[in-house]
Amino acid sequence: MEDSVKAESAADGGGLVYAEKEPEDTLSPTDLSELLAAGTKEVHEKAENTQFVKDFLRGRIRKELFKLGDVALYYTYEAMEEEIERNKDHPDFSPLYFPELNRRDALSRDLDYFYGEDWRERVSCSPATQRYVERIHQVGQEEPVLLVAHAYTRYMGDLSGGQVLKKVAQRALKLPSTGEGVYFYQFDGIHSAKAFKQLYRSRMNELELDMATKDRLVAEAVLAFQFNMEVFDELEEMGKDIQEEVMDAGMPVHGAHGTGGDINKCPYYAAQMAASGGSAYVGQLAMAVLRHPTGQVLFAAWVAALAGLAAWYFM
């Protein structure tokens, strides 16, 4: 591990320095970041075994579903960022107020590209997404501290896996190199994703919360995972009605030397290895992704969210 975020940021080419890195030995089992990692382990494993993820690993996708995934993301972020703005001065959330994380406007630009300027008249919020949206509004209006769980689950995932998947989406969907269709993955105000995630974790751990509140935050993060899995399942069902040729880019099974398994086997495992900082794993991940572009692009943003909860923690 590097001694500080400052050194890591400078190595990235003089990007913005966010904060001093928190040494591993200063973390406590009662820190919120530690509790969230432990408390969401089981639901994380369940997410890995959903039919959606299994199909994803087989590389069987329908291109139209990528657009529908963006629609679900738009409504999710619209709700979350509305509530974050409402609660930006709330003492239990204000330390985590970073407008540079906002994704709604970027998603709007992506939908404009995919559907045209009248996209708002052509799309609608699905039932599973609506349930997710309603929960976000509920906690934002009734218990703003629980917004921490939703912001943590979504934004940290986007920063963890989204940058690799952006390039994959551009290649697999033959998108312009100028960014149209993948603005969602671009965080122009964040120069070092690794430094920013460490700052975010540090800010979470500094929140003055009792154990009962931390326990409720863990429960809310589990619920956020469950909402995402419901969206997966719904998109899977919607895909059955889409008359579109299925592109097959099957993925290999476990067996890579020294990793305990092929990184193609599990996107969560791959993200964790990349996050560990090892150049070999980063290169292996990139090569695996490039060999199977269509198998990696389906619902790229949603996969990034689940992968990120584990991935950024291990950095």
mmCIF file with all atom_site columns, N, CA, C and O in Angstrom, residues 38 42-43 61 66 70 72 117 134 139 143-144 157 174 190 196 212 236 245-246 250 259 261 285 287 309 313:
data_model
loop_
_atom_site.group_PDB
_atom_site.id
_atom_site.type_symbol
_atom_site.label_atom_id
_atom_site.label_alt_id
_atom_site.label_comp_id
_atom_site.label_asym_id
_atom_site.label_entity_id
_atom_site.label_seq_id
_atom_site.pdbx_PDB_ins_code
_atom_site.Cartn_x
_atom_site.Cartn_y
_atom_site.Cartn_z
_atom_site.occupancy
_atom_site.B_iso_or_equiv
_atom_site.pdbx_formal_charge
_atom_site.auth_seq_id
_atom_site.auth_comp_id
_atom_site.auth_asym_id
_atom_site.auth_atom_id
_atom_site.pdbx_PDB_model_num
ATOM 1   N N  . ALA A 1 38  ? -18.625 -6.379  5.949   1.00 0.00 ? 38  ALA A N  1
ATOM 2   C CA . ALA A 1 38  ? -18.993 -7.658  6.568   1.00 0.00 ? 38  ALA A CA 1
ATOM 3   C C  . ALA A 1 38  ? -20.481 -7.927  6.458   1.00 0.00 ? 38  ALA A C  1
ATOM 4   O O  . ALA A 1 38  ? -20.911 -9.051  6.175   1.00 0.00 ? 38  ALA A O  1
ATOM 5   N N  . GLU A 1 42  ? -23.053 -11.687 2.589   1.00 0.00 ? 42  GLU A N  1
ATOM 6   C CA . GLU A 1 42  ? -23.992 -12.737 2.189   1.00 0.00 ? 42  GLU A CA 1
ATOM 7   C C  . GLU A 1 42  ? -24.812 -12.332 0.972   1.00 0.00 ? 42  GLU A C  1
ATOM 8   O O  . GLU A 1 42  ? -24.979 -13.108 0.023   1.00 0.00 ? 42  GLU A O  1
ATOM 9   N N  . VAL A 1 43  ? -25.332 -11.104 0.978   1.00 0.00 ? 43  VAL A N  1
ATOM 10  C CA . VAL A 1 43  ? -26.150 -10.668 -0.154  1.00 0.00 ? 43  VAL A CA 1
ATOM 11  C C  . VAL A 1 43  ? -25.289 -10.501 -1.403  1.00 0.00 ? 43  VAL A C  1
ATOM 12  O O  . VAL A 1 43  ? -25.762 -10.689 -2.533  1.00 0.00 ? 43  VAL A O  1
ATOM 13  N N  . ILE A 1 61  ? -26.292 -12.033 -24.441 1.00 0.00 ? 61  ILE A N  1
ATOM 14  C CA . ILE A 1 61  ? -26.848 -10.718 -24.190 1.00 0.00 ? 61  ILE A CA 1
ATOM 15  C C  . ILE A 1 61  ? -27.780 -10.279 -25.304 1.00 0.00 ? 61  ILE A C  1
ATOM 16  O O  . ILE A 1 61  ? -27.735 -10.796 -26.414 1.00 0.00 ? 61  ILE A O  1
ATOM 17  N N  . PHE A 1 66  ? -29.183 -3.101  -22.790 1.00 0.00 ? 66  PHE A N  1
ATOM 18  C CA . PHE A 1 66  ? -28.238 -2.103  -22.297 1.00 0.00 ? 66  PHE A CA 1
ATOM 19  C C  . PHE A 1 66  ? -28.926 -0.751  -22.157 1.00 0.00 ? 66  PHE A C  1
ATOM 20  O O  . PHE A 1 66  ? -28.737 -0.031  -21.170 1.00 0.00 ? 66  PHE A O  1
ATOM 21  N N  . ASP A 1 70  ? -29.892 1.580   -18.772 1.00 0.00 ? 70  ASP A N  1
ATOM 22  C CA . ASP A 1 70  ? -29.633 3.012   -18.603 1.00 0.00 ? 70  ASP A CA 1
ATOM 23  C C  . ASP A 1 70  ? -30.896 3.762   -18.158 1.00 0.00 ? 70  ASP A C  1
ATOM 24  O O  . ASP A 1 70  ? -30.819 4.710   -17.370 1.00 0.00 ? 70  ASP A O  1
ATOM 25  N N  . ALA A 1 72  ? -33.325 2.512   -16.293 1.00 0.00 ? 72  ALA A N  1
ATOM 26  C CA . ALA A 1 72  ? -33.483 2.225   -14.865 1.00 0.00 ? 72  ALA A CA 1
ATOM 27  C C  . ALA A 1 72  ? -32.506 3.043   -14.034 1.00 0.00 ? 72  ALA A C  1
ATOM 28  O O  . ALA A 1 72  ? -32.855 3.570   -12.973 1.00 0.00 ? 72  ALA A O  1
ATOM 29  N N  . GLU A 1 117 ? -33.937 13.061  -28.850 1.00 0.00 ? 117 GLU A N  1
ATOM 30  C CA . GLU A 1 117 ? -34.254 14.180  -27.960 1.00 0.00 ? 117 GLU A CA 1
ATOM 31  C C  . GLU A 1 117 ? -35.584 14.006  -27.233 1.00 0.00 ? 117 GLU A C  1
ATOM 32  O O  . GLU A 1 117 ? -35.795 14.616  -26.177 1.00 0.00 ? 117 GLU A O  1
ATOM 33  N N  . GLU A 1 134 ? -38.958 4.726   -4.800  1.00 0.00 ? 134 GLU A N  1
ATOM 34  C CA . GLU A 1 134 ? -39.816 5.081   -3.666  1.00 0.00 ? 134 GLU A CA 1
ATOM 35  C C  . GLU A 1 134 ? -39.087 4.913   -2.343  1.00 0.00 ? 134 GLU A C  1
ATOM 36  O O  . GLU A 1 134 ? -39.259 5.720   -1.419  1.00 0.00 ? 134 GLU A O  1
ATOM 37  N N  . VAL A 1 139 ? -36.437 7.323   2.534   1.00 0.00 ? 139 VAL A N  1
ATOM 38  C CA . VAL A 1 139 ? -35.357 7.549   3.499   1.00 0.00 ? 139 VAL A CA 1
ATOM 39  C C  . VAL A 1 139 ? -34.866 8.990   3.429   1.00 0.00 ? 139 VAL A C  1
ATOM 40  O O  . VAL A 1 139 ? -34.491 9.574   4.452   1.00 0.00 ? 139 VAL A O  1
ATOM 41  N N  . GLU A 1 143 ? -35.555 9.549   7.037   1.00 0.00 ? 143 GLU A N  1
ATOM 42  C CA . GLU A 1 143 ? -34.328 9.195   7.754   1.00 0.00 ? 143 GLU A CA 1
ATOM 43  C C  . GLU A 1 143 ? -33.121 9.455   6.856   1.00 0.00 ? 143 GLU A C  1
ATOM 44  O O  . GLU A 1 143 ? -32.544 8.523   6.306   1.00 0.00 ? 143 GLU A O  1
ATOM 45  N N  . PRO A 1 144 ? -32.726 10.703  6.715   1.00 0.00 ? 144 PRO A N  1
ATOM 46  C CA . PRO A 1 144 ? -31.650 11.041  5.780   1.00 0.00 ? 144 PRO A CA 1
ATOM 47  C C  . PRO A 1 144 ? -30.338 10.292  6.004   1.00 0.00 ? 144 PRO A C  1
ATOM 48  O O  . PRO A 1 144 ? -29.585 10.089  5.041   1.00 0.00 ? 144 PRO A O  1
ATOM 49  N N  . GLY A 1 157 ? -19.519 1.785   -6.474  1.00 0.00 ? 157 GLY A N  1
ATOM 50  C CA . GLY A 1 157 ? -19.501 0.775   -7.523  1.00 0.00 ? 157 GLY A CA 1
ATOM 51  C C  . GLY A 1 157 ? -19.191 1.371   -8.883  1.00 0.00 ? 157 GLY A C  1
ATOM 52  O O  . GLY A 1 157 ? -18.424 0.816   -9.674  1.00 0.00 ? 157 GLY A O  1
ATOM 53  N N  . LYS A 1 174 ? -20.066 -0.496  -30.573 1.00 0.00 ? 174 LYS A N  1
ATOM 54  C CA . LYS A 1 174 ? -19.588 0.363   -31.667 1.00 0.00 ? 174 LYS A CA 1
ATOM 55  C C  . LYS A 1 174 ? -20.002 1.820   -31.448 1.00 0.00 ? 174 LYS A C  1
ATOM 56  O O  . LYS A 1 174 ? -20.507 2.494   -32.354 1.00 0.00 ? 174 LYS A O  1
ATOM 57  N N  . ILE A 1 190 ? -13.322 14.143  -11.067 1.00 0.00 ? 190 ILE A N  1
ATOM 58  C CA . ILE A 1 190 ? -12.548 13.265  -10.181 1.00 0.00 ? 190 ILE A CA 1
ATOM 59  C C  . ILE A 1 190 ? -11.319 12.790  -10.942 1.00 0.00 ? 190 ILE A C  1
ATOM 60  O O  . ILE A 1 190 ? -11.425 12.054  -11.921 1.00 0.00 ? 190 ILE A O  1
ATOM 61  N N  . PHE A 1 196 ? -10.222 9.192   -4.402  1.00 0.00 ? 196 PHE A N  1
ATOM 62  C CA . PHE A 1 196 ? -11.552 9.651   -4.016  1.00 0.00 ? 196 PHE A CA 1
ATOM 63  C C  . PHE A 1 196 ? -12.279 8.612   -3.182  1.00 0.00 ? 196 PHE A C  1
ATOM 64  O O  . PHE A 1 196 ? -12.930 8.939   -2.185  1.00 0.00 ? 196 PHE A O  1
ATOM 65  N N  . ALA A 1 212 ? -26.374 1.410   16.889  1.00 0.00 ? 212 ALA A N  1
ATOM 66  C CA . ALA A 1 212 ? -27.720 1.098   16.403  1.00 0.00 ? 212 ALA A CA 1
ATOM 67  C C  . ALA A 1 212 ? -27.932 1.708   15.018  1.00 0.00 ? 212 ALA A C  1
ATOM 68  O O  . ALA A 1 212 ? -28.510 1.071   14.126  1.00 0.00 ? 212 ALA A O  1
ATOM 69  N N  . GLU A 1 236 ? -34.181 -9.118  -16.992 1.00 0.00 ? 236 GLU A N  1
ATOM 70  C CA . GLU A 1 236 ? -34.095 -10.451 -17.579 1.00 0.00 ? 236 GLU A CA 1
ATOM 71  C C  . GLU A 1 236 ? -35.427 -10.871 -18.178 1.00 0.00 ? 236 GLU A C  1
ATOM 72  O O  . GLU A 1 236 ? -35.504 -11.405 -19.290 1.00 0.00 ? 236 GLU A O  1
ATOM 73  N N  . GLU A 1 245 ? -31.525 -10.716 -32.053 1.00 0.00 ? 245 GLU A N  1
ATOM 74  C CA . GLU A 1 245 ? -30.553 -11.806 -32.096 1.00 0.00 ? 245 GLU A CA 1
ATOM 75  C C  . GLU A 1 245 ? -29.682 -11.767 -30.851 1.00 0.00 ? 245 GLU A C  1
ATOM 76  O O  . GLU A 1 245 ? -29.173 -10.727 -30.455 1.00 0.00 ? 245 GLU A O  1
ATOM 77  N N  . VAL A 1 246 ? -29.508 -12.929 -30.238 1.00 0.00 ? 246 VAL A N  1
ATOM 78  C CA . VAL A 1 246 ? -28.663 -13.023 -29.055 1.00 0.00 ? 246 VAL A CA 1
ATOM 79  C C  . VAL A 1 246 ? -27.225 -13.188 -29.489 1.00 0.00 ? 246 VAL A C  1
ATOM 80  O O  . VAL A 1 246 ? -26.905 -14.061 -30.294 1.00 0.00 ? 246 VAL A O  1
ATOM 81  N N  . GLY A 1 250 ? -19.323 -16.703 -24.975 1.00 0.00 ? 250 GLY A N  1
ATOM 82  C CA . GLY A 1 250 ? -19.188 -17.515 -23.767 1.00 0.00 ? 250 GLY A CA 1
ATOM 83  C C  . GLY A 1 250 ? -17.887 -17.273 -23.037 1.00 0.00 ? 250 GLY A C  1
ATOM 84  O O  . GLY A 1 250 ? -16.854 -17.023 -23.636 1.00 0.00 ? 250 GLY A O  1
ATOM 85  N N  . THR A 1 259 ? -4.518  -17.384 -9.140  1.00 0.00 ? 259 THR A N  1
ATOM 86  C CA . THR A 1 259 ? -5.620  -16.499 -8.760  1.00 0.00 ? 259 THR A CA 1
ATOM 87  C C  . THR A 1 259 ? -6.697  -17.217 -7.983  1.00 0.00 ? 259 THR A C  1
ATOM 88  O O  . THR A 1 259 ? -7.610  -16.583 -7.478  1.00 0.00 ? 259 THR A O  1
ATOM 89  N N  . GLY A 1 261 ? -8.715  -18.966 -9.509  1.00 0.00 ? 261 GLY A N  1
ATOM 90  C CA . GLY A 1 261 ? -9.782  -19.056 -10.492 1.00 0.00 ? 261 GLY A CA 1
ATOM 91  C C  . GLY A 1 261 ? -9.573  -18.041 -11.593 1.00 0.00 ? 261 GLY A C  1
ATOM 92  O O  . GLY A 1 261 ? -8.914  -17.028 -11.418 1.00 0.00 ? 261 GLY A O  1
ATOM 93  N N  . LEU A 1 285 ? -7.165  -8.557  -16.145 1.00 0.00 ? 285 LEU A N  1
ATOM 94  C CA . LEU A 1 285 ? -8.562  -8.137  -16.247 1.00 0.00 ? 285 LEU A CA 1
ATOM 95  C C  . LEU A 1 285 ? -8.816  -7.456  -17.588 1.00 0.00 ? 285 LEU A C  1
ATOM 96  O O  . LEU A 1 285 ? -9.792  -7.753  -18.277 1.00 0.00 ? 285 LEU A O  1
ATOM 97  N N  . MET A 1 287 ? -7.187  -7.729  -20.413 1.00 0.00 ? 287 MET A N  1
ATOM 98  C CA . MET A 1 287 ? -7.125  -8.668  -21.525 1.00 0.00 ? 287 MET A CA 1
ATOM 99  C C  . MET A 1 287 ? -8.368  -9.537  -21.588 1.00 0.00 ? 287 MET A C  1
ATOM 100 O O  . MET A 1 287 ? -8.913  -9.810  -22.662 1.00 0.00 ? 287 MET A O  1
ATOM 101 N N  . LEU A 1 309 ? -18.896 -2.635  -4.406  1.00 0.00 ? 309 LEU A N  1
ATOM 102 C CA . LEU A 1 309 ? -19.025 -2.660  -2.965  1.00 0.00 ? 309 LEU A CA 1
ATOM 103 C C  . LEU A 1 309 ? -17.909 -3.460  -2.332  1.00 0.00 ? 309 LEU A C  1
ATOM 104 O O  . LEU A 1 309 ? -17.373 -3.101  -1.293  1.00 0.00 ? 309 LEU A O  1
ATOM 105 N N  . TYR A 1 313 ? -13.499 -1.509  -1.282  1.00 0.00 ? 313 TYR A N  1
ATOM 106 C CA . TYR A 1 313 ? -13.137 -1.767  0.104   1.00 0.00 ? 313 TYR A CA 1
ATOM 107 C C  . TYR A 1 313 ? -11.732 -2.357  0.220   1.00 0.00 ? 313 TYR A C  1
ATOM 108 O O  . TYR A 1 313 ? -10.993 -2.071  1.145   1.00 0.00 ? 313 TYR A O  1
#
